[in-house]
PDB file of C-alpha atoms in Angstrom:
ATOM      1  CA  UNK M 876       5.705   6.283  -9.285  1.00 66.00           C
ATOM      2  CA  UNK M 877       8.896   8.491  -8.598  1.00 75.00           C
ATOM      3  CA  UNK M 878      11.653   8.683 -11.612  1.00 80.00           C
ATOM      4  CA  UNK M 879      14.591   8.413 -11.302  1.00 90.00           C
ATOM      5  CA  UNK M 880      18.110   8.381 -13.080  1.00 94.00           C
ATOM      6  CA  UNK M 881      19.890   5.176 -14.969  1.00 96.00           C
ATOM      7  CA  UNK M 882      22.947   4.294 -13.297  1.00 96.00           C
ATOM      8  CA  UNK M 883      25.566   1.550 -14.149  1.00 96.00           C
ATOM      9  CA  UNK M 884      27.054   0.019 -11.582  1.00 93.00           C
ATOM     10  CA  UNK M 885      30.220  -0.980 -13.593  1.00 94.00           C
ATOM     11  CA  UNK M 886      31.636   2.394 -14.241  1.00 95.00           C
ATOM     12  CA  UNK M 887      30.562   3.507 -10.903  1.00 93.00           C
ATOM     13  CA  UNK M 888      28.316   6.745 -12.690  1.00 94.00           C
ATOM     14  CA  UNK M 889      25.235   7.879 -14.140  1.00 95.00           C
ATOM     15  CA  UNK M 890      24.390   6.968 -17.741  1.00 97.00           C
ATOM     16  CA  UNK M 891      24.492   9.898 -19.849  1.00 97.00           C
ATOM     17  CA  UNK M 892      23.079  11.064 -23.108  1.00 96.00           C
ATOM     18  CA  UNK M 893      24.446  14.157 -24.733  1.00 96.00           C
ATOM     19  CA  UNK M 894      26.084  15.020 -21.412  1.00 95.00           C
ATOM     20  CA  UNK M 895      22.208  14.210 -19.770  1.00 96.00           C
ATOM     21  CA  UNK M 896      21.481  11.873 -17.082  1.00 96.00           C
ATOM     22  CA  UNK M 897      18.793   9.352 -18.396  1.00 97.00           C
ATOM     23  CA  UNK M 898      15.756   9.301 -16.580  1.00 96.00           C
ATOM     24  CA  UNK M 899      13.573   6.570 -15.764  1.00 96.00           C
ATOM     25  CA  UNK M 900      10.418   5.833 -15.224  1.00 92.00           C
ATOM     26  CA  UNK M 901       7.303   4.006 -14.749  1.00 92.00           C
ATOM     27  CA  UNK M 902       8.709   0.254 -13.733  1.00 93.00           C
ATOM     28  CA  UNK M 903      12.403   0.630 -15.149  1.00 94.00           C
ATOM     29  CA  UNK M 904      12.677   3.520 -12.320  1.00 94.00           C
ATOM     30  CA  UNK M 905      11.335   1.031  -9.730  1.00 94.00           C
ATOM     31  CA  UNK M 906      14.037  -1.772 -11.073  1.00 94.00           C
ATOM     32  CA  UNK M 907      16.672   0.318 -10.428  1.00 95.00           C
ATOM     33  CA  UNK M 908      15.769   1.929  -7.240  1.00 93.00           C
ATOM     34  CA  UNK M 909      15.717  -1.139  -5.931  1.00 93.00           C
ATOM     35  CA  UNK M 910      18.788  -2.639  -7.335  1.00 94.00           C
ATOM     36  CA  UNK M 911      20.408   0.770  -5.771  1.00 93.00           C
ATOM     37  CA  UNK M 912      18.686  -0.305  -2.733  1.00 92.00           C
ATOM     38  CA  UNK M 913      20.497  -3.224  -2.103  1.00 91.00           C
ATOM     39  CA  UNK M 914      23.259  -2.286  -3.261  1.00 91.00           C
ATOM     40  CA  UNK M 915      23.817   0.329  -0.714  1.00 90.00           C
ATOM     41  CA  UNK M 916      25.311  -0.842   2.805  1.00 88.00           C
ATOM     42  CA  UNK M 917      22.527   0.765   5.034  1.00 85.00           C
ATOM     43  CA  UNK M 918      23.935   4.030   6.756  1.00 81.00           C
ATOM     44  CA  UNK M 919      27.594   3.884   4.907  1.00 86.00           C
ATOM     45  CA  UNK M 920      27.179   7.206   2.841  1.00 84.00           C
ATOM     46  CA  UNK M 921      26.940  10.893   4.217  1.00 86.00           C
ATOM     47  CA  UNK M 922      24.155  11.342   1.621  1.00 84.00           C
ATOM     48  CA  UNK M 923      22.024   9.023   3.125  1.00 82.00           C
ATOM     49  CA  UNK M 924      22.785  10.129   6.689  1.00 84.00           C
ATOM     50  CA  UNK M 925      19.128  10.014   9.122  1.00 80.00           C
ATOM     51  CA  UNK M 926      17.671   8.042   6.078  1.00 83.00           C
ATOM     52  CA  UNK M 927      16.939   4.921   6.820  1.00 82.00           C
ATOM     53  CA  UNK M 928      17.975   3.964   3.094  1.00 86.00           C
ATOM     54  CA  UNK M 929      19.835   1.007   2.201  1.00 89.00           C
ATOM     55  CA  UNK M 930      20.313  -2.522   3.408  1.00 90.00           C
ATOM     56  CA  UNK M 931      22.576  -4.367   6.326  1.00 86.00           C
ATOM     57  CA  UNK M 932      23.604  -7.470   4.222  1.00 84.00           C
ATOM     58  CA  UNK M 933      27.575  -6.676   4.252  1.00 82.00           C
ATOM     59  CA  UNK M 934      26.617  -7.486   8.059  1.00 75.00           C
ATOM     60  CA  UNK M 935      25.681 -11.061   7.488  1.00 75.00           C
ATOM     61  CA  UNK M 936      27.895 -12.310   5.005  1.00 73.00           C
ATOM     62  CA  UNK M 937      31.079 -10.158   5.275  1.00 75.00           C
ATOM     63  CA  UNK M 938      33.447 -12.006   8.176  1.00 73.00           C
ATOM     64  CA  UNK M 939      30.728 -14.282   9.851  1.00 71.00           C
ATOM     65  CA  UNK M 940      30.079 -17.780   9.709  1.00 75.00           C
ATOM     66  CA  UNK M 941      26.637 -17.605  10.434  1.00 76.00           C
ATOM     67  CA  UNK M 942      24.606 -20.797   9.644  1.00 82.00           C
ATOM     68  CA  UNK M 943      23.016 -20.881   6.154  1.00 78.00           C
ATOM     69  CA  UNK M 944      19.978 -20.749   7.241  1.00 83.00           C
ATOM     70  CA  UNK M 945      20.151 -18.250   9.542  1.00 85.00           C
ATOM     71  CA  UNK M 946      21.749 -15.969   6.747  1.00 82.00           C
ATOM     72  CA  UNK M 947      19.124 -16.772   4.736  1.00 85.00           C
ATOM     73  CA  UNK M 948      16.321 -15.669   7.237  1.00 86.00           C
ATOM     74  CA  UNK M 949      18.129 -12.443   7.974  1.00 87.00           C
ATOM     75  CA  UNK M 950      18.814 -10.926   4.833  1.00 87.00           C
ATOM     76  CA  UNK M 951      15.711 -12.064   3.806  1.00 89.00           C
ATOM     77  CA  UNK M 952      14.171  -9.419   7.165  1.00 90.00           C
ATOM     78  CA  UNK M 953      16.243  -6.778   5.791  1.00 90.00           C
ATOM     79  CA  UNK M 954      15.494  -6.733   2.238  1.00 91.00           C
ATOM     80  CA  UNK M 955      11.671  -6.969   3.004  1.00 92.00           C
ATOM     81  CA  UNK M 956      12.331  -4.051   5.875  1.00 92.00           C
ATOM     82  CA  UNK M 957      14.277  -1.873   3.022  1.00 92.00           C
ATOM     83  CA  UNK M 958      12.389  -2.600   0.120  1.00 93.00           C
ATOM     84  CA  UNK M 959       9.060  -2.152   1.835  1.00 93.00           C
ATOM     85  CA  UNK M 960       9.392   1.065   2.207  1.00 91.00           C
ATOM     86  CA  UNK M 961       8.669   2.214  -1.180  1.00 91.00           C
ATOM     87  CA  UNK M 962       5.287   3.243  -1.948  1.00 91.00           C
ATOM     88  CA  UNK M 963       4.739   1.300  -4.643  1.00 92.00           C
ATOM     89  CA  UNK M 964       6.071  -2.061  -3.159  1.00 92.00           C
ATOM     90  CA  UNK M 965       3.575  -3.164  -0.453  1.00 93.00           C
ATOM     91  CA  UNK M 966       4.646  -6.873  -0.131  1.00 91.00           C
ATOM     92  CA  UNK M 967       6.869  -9.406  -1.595  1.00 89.00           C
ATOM     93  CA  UNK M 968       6.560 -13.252  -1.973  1.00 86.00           C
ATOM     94  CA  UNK M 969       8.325 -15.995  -4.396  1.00 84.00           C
ATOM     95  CA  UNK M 970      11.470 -15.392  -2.440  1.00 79.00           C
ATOM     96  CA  UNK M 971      14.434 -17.228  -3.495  1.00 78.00           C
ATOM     97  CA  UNK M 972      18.093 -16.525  -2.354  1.00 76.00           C
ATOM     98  CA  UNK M 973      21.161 -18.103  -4.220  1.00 74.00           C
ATOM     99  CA  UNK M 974      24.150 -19.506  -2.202  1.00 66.00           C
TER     100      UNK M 974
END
């Protein structure tokens, strides 16, 4: 599994410790690549740019009146397409999605 560095999405940074970025790893560096993940709008940041890193949720909620259900069923496709791609997720069930 692939570490990687603690970041709180409050301030907007890294998490430091005596001027250090914290690294994680093991499951606590899966956690959080996946909250960063879906957390990033898919293809928004130069960083990311030919990556296909991120998600398109912003799409289906921000300005649309989509039906519920329809929502649902959508970001549903792109969370499993983004967070598939890890190699250490290969499938996800028990999905629930809070209105």
């Amino acid at each position: 599994m692939k570490k990687t560095y603690k970041f709180d999405f409050e301030s907007g940074d890294y998490v430091l410790e005596n001027g250090i970025p914290i690294e994680l790893s093991g499951i606590d560096s899966l956690k959080m690549w996946i909250e960063k993940t879906i957390r990033t709008q898919l293809g928004r940041y130069k960083l990311y740019k030919g990556k296909s890193y991120g998600t398109n949720i912003e799409d289906l909620v921000i300005g649309h009146t989509y039906k519920v259900d329809f929502a649902y069923s959508e970001i549903k496709r792109e969370l499993e397409k983004s967070l598939l791609q890890h190699e250490d997720i290969h499938e996800m069930s028990s999905f629930d999605i809070d209105y």
